[in-house]
Short mmCIF file of C-alpha atoms in Angstrom, two decimals:
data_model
loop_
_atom_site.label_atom_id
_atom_site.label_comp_id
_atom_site.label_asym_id
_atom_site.label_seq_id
_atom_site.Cartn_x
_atom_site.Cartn_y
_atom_site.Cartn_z
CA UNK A 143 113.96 20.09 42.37
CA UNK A 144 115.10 22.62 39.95
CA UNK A 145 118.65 24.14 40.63
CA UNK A 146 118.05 27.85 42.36
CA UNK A 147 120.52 30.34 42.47
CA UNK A 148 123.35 29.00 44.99
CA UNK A 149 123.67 30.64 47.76
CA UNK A 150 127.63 30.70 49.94
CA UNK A 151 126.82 30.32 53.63
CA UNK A 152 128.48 30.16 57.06
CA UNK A 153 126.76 28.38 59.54
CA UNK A 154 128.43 29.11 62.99
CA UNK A 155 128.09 28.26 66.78
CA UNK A 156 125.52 25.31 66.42
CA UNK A 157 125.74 21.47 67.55
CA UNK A 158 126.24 19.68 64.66
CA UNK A 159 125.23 16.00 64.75
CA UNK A 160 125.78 13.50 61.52
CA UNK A 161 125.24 9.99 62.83
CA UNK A 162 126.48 9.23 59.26
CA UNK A 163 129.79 10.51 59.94
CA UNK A 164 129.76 10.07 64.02
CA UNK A 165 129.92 13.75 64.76
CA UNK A 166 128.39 15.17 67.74
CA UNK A 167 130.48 18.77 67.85
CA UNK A 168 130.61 22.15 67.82
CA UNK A 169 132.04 23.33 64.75
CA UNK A 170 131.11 25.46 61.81
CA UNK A 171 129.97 25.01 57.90
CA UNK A 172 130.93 26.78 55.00
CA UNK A 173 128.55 25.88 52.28
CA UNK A 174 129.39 26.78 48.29
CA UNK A 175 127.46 26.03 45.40
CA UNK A 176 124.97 23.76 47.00
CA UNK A 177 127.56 21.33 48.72
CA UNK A 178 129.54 21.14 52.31
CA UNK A 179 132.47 22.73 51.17
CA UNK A 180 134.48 22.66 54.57
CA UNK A 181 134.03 22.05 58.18
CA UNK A 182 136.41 24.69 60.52
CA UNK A 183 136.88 25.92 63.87
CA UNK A 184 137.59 29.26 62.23
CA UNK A 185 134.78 32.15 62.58
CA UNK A 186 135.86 34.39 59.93
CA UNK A 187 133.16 34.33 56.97
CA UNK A 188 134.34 33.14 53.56
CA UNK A 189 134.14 36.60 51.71
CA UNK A 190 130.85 36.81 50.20
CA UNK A 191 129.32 34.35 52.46
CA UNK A 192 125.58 34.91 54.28
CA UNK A 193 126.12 33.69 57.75
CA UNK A 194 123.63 32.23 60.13
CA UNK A 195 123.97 32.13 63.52
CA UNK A 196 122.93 28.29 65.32
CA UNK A 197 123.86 29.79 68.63
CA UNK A 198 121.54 27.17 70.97
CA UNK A 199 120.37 25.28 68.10
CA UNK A 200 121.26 21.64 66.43
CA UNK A 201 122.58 21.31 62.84
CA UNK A 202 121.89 18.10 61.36
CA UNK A 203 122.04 17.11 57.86
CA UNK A 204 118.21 17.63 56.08
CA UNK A 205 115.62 15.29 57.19
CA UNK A 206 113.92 12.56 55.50
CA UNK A 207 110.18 11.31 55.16
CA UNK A 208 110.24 8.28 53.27
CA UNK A 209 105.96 7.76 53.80
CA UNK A 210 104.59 11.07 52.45
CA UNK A 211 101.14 11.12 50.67
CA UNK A 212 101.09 14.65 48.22
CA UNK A 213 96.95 13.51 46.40
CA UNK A 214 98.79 15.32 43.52
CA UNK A 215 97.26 14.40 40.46
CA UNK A 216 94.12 14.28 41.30
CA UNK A 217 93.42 15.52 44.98
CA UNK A 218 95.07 18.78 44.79
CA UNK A 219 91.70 20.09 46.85
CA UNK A 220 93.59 17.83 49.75
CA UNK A 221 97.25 18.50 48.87
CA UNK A 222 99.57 19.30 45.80
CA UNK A 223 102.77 18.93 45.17
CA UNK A 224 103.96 22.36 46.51
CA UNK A 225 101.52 22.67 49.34
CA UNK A 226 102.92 19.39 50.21
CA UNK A 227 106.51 20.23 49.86
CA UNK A 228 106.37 24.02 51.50
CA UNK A 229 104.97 21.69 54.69
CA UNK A 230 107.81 19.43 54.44
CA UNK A 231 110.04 22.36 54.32
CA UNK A 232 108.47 23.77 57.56
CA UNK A 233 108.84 20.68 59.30
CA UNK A 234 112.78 20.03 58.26
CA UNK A 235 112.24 18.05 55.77
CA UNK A 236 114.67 18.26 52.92
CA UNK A 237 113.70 15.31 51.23
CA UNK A 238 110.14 13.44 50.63
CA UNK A 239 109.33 9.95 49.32
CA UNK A 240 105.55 10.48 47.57
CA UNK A 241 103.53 7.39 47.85
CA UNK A 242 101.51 5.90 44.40
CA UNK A 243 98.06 6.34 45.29
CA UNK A 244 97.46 8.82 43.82
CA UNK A 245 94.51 9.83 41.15
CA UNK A 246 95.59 8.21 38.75
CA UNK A 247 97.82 5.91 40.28
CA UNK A 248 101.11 6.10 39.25
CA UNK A 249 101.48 3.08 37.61
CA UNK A 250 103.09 4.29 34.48
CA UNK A 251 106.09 5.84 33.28
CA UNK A 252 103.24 8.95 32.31
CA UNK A 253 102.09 9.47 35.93
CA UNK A 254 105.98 9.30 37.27
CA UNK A 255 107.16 11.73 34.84
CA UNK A 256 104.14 14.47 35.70
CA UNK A 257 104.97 14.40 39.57
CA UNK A 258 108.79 14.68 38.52
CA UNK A 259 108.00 17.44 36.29
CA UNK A 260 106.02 19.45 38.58
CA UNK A 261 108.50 18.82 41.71
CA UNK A 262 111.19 20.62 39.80
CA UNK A 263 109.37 23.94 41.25
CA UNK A 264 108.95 22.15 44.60
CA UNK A 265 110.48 23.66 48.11
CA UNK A 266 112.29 20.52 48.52
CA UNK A 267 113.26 17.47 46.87
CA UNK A 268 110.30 15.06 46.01
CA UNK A 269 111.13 11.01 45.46
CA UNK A 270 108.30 8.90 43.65
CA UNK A 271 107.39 5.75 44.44
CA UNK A 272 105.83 3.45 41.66
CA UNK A 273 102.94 1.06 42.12
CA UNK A 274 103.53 -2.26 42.57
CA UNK A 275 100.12 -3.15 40.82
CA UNK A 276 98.05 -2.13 37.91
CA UNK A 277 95.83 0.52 39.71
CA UNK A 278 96.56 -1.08 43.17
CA UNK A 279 93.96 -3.58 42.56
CA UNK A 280 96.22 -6.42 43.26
CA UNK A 281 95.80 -8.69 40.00
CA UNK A 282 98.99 -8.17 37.75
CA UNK A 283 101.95 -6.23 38.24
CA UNK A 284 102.49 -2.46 37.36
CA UNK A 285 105.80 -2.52 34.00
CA UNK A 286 108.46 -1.76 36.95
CA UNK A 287 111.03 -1.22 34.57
CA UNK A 288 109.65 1.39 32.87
CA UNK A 289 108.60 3.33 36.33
CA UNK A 290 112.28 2.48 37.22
CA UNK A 291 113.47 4.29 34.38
CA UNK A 292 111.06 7.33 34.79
CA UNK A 293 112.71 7.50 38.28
CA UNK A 294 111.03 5.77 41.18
CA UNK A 295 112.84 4.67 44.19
CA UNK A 296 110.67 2.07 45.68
CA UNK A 297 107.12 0.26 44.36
CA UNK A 298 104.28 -0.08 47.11
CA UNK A 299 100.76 -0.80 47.20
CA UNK A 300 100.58 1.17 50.15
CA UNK A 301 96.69 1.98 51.22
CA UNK A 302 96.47 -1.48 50.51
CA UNK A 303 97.62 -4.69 51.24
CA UNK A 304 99.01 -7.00 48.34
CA UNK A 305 97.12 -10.11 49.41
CA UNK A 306 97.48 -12.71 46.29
CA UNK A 307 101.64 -14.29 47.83
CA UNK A 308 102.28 -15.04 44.04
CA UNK A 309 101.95 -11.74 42.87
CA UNK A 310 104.27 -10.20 45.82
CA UNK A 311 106.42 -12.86 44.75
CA UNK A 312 106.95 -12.21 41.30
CA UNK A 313 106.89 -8.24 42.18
CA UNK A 314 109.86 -8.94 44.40
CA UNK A 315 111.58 -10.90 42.11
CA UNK A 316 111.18 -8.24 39.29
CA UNK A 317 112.37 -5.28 42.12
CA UNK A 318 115.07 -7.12 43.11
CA UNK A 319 116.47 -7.08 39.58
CA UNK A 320 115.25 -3.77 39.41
CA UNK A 321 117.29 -2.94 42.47
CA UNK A 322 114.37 -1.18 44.20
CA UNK A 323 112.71 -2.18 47.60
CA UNK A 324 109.21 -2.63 47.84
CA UNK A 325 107.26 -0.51 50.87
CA UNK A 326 104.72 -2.90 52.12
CA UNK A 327 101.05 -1.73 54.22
CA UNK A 328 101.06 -4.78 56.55
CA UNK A 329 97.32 -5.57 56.71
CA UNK A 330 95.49 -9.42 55.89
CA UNK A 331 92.60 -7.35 54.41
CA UNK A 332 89.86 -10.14 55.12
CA UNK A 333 90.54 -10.01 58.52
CA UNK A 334 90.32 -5.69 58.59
CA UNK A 335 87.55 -4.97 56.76
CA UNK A 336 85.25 -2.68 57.93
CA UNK A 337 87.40 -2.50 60.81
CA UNK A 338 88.10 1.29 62.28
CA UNK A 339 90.00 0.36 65.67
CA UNK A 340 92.10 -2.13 67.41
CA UNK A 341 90.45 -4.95 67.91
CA UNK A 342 90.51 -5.13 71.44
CA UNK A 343 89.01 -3.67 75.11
CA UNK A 344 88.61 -0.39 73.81
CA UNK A 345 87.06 -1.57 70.35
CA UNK A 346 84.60 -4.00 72.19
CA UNK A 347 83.13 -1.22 74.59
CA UNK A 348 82.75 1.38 72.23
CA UNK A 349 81.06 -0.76 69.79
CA UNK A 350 84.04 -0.26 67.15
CA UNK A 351 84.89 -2.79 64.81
CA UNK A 352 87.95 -4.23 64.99
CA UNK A 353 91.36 -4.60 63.20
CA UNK A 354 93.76 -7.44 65.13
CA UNK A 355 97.38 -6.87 65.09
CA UNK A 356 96.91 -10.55 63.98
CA UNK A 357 96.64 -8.89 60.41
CA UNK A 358 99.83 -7.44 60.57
CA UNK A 359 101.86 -9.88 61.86
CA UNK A 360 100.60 -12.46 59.63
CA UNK A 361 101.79 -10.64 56.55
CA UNK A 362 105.05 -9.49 57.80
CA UNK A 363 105.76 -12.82 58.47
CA UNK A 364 104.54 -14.08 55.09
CA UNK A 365 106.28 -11.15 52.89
CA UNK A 366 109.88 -11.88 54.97
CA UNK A 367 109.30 -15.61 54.15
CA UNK A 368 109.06 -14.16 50.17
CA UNK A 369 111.75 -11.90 51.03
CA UNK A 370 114.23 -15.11 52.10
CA UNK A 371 112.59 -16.90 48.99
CA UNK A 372 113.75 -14.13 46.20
CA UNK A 373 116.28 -12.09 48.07
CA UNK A 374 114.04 -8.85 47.10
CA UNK A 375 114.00 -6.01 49.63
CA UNK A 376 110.94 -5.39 51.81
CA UNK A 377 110.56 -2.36 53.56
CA UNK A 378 107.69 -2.93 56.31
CA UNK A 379 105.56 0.16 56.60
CA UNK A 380 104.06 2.18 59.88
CA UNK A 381 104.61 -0.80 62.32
CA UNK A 382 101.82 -0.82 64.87
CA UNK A 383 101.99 -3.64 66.85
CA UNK A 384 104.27 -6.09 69.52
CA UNK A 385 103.07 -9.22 67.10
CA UNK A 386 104.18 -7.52 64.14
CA UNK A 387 107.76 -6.27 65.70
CA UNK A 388 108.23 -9.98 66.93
CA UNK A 389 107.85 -11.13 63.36
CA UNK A 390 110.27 -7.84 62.46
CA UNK A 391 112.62 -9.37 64.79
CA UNK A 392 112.55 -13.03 63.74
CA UNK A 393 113.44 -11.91 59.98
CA UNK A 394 116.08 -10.00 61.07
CA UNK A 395 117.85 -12.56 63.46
CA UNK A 396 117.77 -14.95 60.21
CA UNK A 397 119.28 -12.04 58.30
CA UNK A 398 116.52 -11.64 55.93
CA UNK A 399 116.49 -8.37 53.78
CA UNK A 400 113.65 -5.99 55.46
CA UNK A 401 113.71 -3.21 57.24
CA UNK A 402 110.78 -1.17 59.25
CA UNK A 403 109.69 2.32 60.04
CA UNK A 404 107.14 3.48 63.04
CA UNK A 405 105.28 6.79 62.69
CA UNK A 406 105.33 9.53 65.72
CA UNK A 407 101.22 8.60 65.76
CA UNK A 408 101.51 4.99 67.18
CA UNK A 409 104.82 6.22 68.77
CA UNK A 410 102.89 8.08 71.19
CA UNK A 411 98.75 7.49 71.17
CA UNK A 412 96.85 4.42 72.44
CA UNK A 413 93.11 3.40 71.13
CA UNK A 414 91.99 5.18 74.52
CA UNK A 415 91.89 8.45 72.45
CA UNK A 416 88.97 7.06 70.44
CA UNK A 417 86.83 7.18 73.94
CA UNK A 418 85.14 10.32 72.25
CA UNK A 419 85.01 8.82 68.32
CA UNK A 420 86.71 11.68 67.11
CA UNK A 421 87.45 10.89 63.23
CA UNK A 422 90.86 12.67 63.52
CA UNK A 423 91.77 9.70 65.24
CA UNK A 424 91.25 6.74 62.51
CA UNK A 425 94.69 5.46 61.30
CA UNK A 426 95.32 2.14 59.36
CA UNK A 427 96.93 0.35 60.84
CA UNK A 428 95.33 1.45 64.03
CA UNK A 429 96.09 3.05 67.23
CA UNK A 430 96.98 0.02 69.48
CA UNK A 431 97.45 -0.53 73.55
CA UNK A 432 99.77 1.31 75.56
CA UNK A 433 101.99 -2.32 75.67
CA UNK A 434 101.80 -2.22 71.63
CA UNK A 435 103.38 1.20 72.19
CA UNK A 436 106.25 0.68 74.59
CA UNK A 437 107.55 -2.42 72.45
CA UNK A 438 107.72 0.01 69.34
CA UNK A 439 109.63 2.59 71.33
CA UNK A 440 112.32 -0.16 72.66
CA UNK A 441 112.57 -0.83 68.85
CA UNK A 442 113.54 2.68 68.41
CA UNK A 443 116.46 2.45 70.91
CA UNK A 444 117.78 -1.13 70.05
CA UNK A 445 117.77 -0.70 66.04
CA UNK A 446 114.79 -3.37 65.54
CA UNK A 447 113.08 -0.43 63.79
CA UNK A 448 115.36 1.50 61.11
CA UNK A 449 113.61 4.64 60.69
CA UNK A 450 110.54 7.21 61.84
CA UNK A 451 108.20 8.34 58.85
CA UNK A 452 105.41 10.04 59.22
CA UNK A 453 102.67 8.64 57.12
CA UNK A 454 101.69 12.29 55.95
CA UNK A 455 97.80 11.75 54.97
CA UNK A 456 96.44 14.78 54.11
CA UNK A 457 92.55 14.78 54.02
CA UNK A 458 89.93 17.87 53.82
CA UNK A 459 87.04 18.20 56.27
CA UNK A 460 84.21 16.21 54.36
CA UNK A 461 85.65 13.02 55.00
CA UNK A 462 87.65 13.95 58.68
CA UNK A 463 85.33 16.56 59.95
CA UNK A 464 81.86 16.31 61.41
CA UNK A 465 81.44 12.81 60.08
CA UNK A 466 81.20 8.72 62.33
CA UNK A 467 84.36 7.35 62.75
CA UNK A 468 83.43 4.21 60.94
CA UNK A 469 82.96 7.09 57.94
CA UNK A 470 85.88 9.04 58.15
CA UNK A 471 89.04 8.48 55.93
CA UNK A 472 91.87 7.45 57.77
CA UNK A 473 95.30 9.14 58.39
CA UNK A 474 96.71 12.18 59.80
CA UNK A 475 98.82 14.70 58.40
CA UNK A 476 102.64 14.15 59.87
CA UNK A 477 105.31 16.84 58.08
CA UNK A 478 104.75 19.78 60.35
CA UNK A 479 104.62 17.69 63.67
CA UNK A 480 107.25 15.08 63.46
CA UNK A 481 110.35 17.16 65.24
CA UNK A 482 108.84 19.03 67.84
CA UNK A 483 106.50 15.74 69.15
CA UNK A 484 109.74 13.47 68.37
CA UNK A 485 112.06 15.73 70.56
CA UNK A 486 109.44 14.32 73.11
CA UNK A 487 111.21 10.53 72.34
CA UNK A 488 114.42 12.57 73.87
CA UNK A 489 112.97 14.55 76.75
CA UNK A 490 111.24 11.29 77.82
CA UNK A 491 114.73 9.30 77.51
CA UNK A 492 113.13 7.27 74.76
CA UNK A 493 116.32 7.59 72.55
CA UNK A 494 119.05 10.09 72.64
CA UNK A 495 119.43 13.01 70.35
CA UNK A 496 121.85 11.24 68.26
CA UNK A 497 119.72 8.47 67.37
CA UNK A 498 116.82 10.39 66.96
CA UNK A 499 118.64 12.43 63.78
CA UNK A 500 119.58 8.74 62.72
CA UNK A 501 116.25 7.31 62.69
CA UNK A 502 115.38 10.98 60.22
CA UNK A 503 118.06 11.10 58.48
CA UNK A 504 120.61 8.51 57.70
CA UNK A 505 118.46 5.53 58.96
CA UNK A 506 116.29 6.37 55.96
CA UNK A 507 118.38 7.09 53.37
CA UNK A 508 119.98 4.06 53.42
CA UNK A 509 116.58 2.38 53.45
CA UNK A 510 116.12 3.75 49.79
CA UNK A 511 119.73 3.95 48.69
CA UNK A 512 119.17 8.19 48.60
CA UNK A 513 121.89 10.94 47.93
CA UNK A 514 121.19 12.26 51.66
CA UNK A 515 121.35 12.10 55.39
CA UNK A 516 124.72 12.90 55.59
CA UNK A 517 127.31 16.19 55.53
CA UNK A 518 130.23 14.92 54.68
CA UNK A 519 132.62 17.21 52.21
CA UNK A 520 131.24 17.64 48.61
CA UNK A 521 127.67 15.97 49.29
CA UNK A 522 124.69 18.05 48.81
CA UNK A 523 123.97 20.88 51.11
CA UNK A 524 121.01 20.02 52.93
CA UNK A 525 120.52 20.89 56.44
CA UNK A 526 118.20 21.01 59.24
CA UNK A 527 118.66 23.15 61.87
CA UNK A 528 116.55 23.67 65.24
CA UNK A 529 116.10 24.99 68.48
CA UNK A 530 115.09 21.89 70.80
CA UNK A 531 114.27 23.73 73.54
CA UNK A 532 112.01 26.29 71.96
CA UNK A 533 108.47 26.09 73.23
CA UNK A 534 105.96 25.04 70.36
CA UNK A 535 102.06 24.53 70.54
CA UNK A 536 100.66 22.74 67.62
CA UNK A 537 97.99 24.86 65.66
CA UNK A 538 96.64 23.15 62.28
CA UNK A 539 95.09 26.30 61.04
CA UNK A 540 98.54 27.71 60.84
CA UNK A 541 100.18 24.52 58.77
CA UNK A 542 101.79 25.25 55.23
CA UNK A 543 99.47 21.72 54.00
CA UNK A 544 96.30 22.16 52.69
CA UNK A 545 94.91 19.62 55.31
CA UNK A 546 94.37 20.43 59.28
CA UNK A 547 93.70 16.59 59.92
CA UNK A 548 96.30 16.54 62.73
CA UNK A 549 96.04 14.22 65.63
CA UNK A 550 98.63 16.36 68.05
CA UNK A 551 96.52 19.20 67.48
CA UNK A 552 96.36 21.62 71.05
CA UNK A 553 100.14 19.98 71.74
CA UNK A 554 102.31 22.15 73.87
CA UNK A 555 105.77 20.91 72.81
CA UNK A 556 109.43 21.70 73.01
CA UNK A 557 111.33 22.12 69.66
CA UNK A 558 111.61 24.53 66.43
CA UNK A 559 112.57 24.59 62.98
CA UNK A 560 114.63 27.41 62.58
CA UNK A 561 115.99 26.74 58.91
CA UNK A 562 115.60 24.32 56.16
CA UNK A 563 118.27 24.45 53.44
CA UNK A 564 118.40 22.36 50.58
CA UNK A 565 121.38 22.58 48.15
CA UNK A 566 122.43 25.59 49.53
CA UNK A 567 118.98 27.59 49.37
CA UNK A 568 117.36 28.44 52.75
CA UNK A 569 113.90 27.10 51.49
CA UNK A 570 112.30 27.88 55.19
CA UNK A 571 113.56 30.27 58.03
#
């Protein structure tokens, strides 16, 4: 983003919790010229400072979505850049990791350098990630040096599965001496196609077909085997399922370098809600069983998963409106949600506060090796604070996004963004 007029601020009386640093205090912020400039009992403003009072609320550094989809070039009608960044800024999000498929894909230094151009004038800052293949189709490799060089922080396919094992090898091979990680969608696509549901009880009766978790356990087990092979980084992708976070936790015990992220959707739905086949509600990978769901969450609180993203998939009502399942598009939109419906993952003694600002904020910075998630003196100024115990409801009609394809939609949660700064700017309030 484009340096704004810096702003001096003094952010008193609010819980601050870093997992970076270990802090879990009371204590106050002065902020100058975009960084954290000291932390001080004191409660005298710096002369010339703005002060904001986080009397009752939690100040955290800025939050991080490392699976955000902006359609920008070439679905603006969905979501653009800025739409997609004012949401993020609404939601707490200081910092968003764009995925490639885009329209055109950015598989070129061209592509890379237009969404960098135009998030210079975006609310918050706005990460690219390269494709690994030309167009995603899968047959030869995108030139990851030059999208490296243009500025990417990670090459994925993701939308689509990389099914040819020689080409993931040689992409990991080529990203490893790139030093970037590669952001896999774990999904055999012979074995999902045409598929719009788990396969499973719920699929069977409602005359769904079916995607089996098989899929994504199969190619998180072959892309860690590729991952031992090369020593590239793999970054597994909205984990859905118990078979998929066994092969998760196989790779890990062997020390193999991947990491994974879950998304609030399969953190907290089942395939039950498709009992009324409303579109809103196809995902890929799928809503699985309520056992598929309890295994992620355990993930959450033992460190098998790394970080929560939220998949942000902004689509208009043609293709998630008044259309069959089988026909709809699938993905929900994620930026406005995330920290009210993840506050739930506290209330419900999923994971503790603490851990939940981890698995936002430093859990995936380190992930992508990013400037962020962390407050310590001199690094960047960017901050999320909210109220947790602030009553919510989710309404899509009022979301910054373009897109009202939200599956919490009618919620009645606790939690509220109360500001967003990044680099010293208050960006939301």
């Amino acid at each position: 983003m484009r340096d704004k007029k810096l702003m001096n601020l003094f952010i008193i009386n609010g819980r601050v919790i870093d997992p970076a640093r270990k802090v879990d205090q009371r204590i106050n912020c002065v902020i100058r010229n975009g960084v954290v400039a000291e932390w001080t009992t004191a409660r005298q403003a710096p002369a010339g400072a703005t002060v904001l009072d986080a009397r009752g609320a939690v100040v955290t550094p800025g939050w991080i979505d490392i699976h955000t989809h902006l359609r920008d070039p070439g679905e603006e009608y969905k979501e653009d850049i800025a739409s997609g960044a004012a949401a993020a800024a609404a939601g707490g999000f200081t910092s968003i990791v764009c995925m490639a498929n885009t329209k055109p894909v950015n598989d070129c230094a061209a592509v890379t350098r237009y969404i960098r151009e135009r998030a210079t004038h975006a609310a918050v800052r706005v990460y690219p990630v390269g494709a690994l293949s030309r167009g995603l189709e899968g047959q030869a490799l995108a030139d990851i040096g030059d999208l490296k060089a243009e500025g990417v922080v990670a090459i994925s396919d993701d939308g689509r599965n990389v099914d040819n094992a020689l080409l993931m090898r040689r992409a990991l091979e080529y990203a490893r001496d790139f030093d970037l990680p590669i952001l896999v969608h774990a999904e055999e696509s012979c074995l999902c196609a045409g598929g719009v549901a788990h396969e499973g009880e719920v699929a069977a009766r409602l005359g769904l077909r079916g995607r089996p978790a098989a899929a994504e356990e199969i190619i998180i087990r072959r892309d860690a085997a590729l991952a031992r092979l090369t020593g590239g980084r793999v970054h597994f992708q909205h984990l859905s399922s118990a078979a998929g976070l066994a092969a998760i936790v196989a790779a890990k015990e062997e020390r193999v370098p991947i990491t994974a992220e879950a998304t609030p959707h399969h953190l907290f739905l089942t395939d039950a809600v498709l009992e009324d086949f409303d579109p809103v509600f196809r995902v890929n990978p799928p809503l699985r069983t309520d056992s598929d769901r309890a295994v992620l969450r355990r993930a959450l609180r033992d460190g098998t998963i790394d970080c929560i993203a939220t998949d942000h998939a902004p689509h208009d009502i043609t293709v998630k409106g008044d259309v069959p399942i089988e026909e709809a598009a699938p993905g929900t939109v994620g930026l406005e949600t995330a920290l009210p419906v993840c506050l739930r993952l506290v209330e419900e003694r999923v994971v503790s506060l603490a851990r939940l600002v981890e698995l936002f904020t430093v859990g995936p910075a380190r992930i992508l090796a990013l400037p962020a998630g962390r407050l310590g003196i001199g690094d960047a100024a960017d901050l999320t604070i909210f109220d947790p115990q602030r009553p919510t409801t989710i309404h899509a009609a009022e979301f910054r996004s373009k897109s009202r394809n939200s599956v919490f939609e009618g919620w009645k949660l606790k939690g509220k963004v109360l500001y967003t700064i990044v680099q010293g700017n208050i960006v939301y309030s």
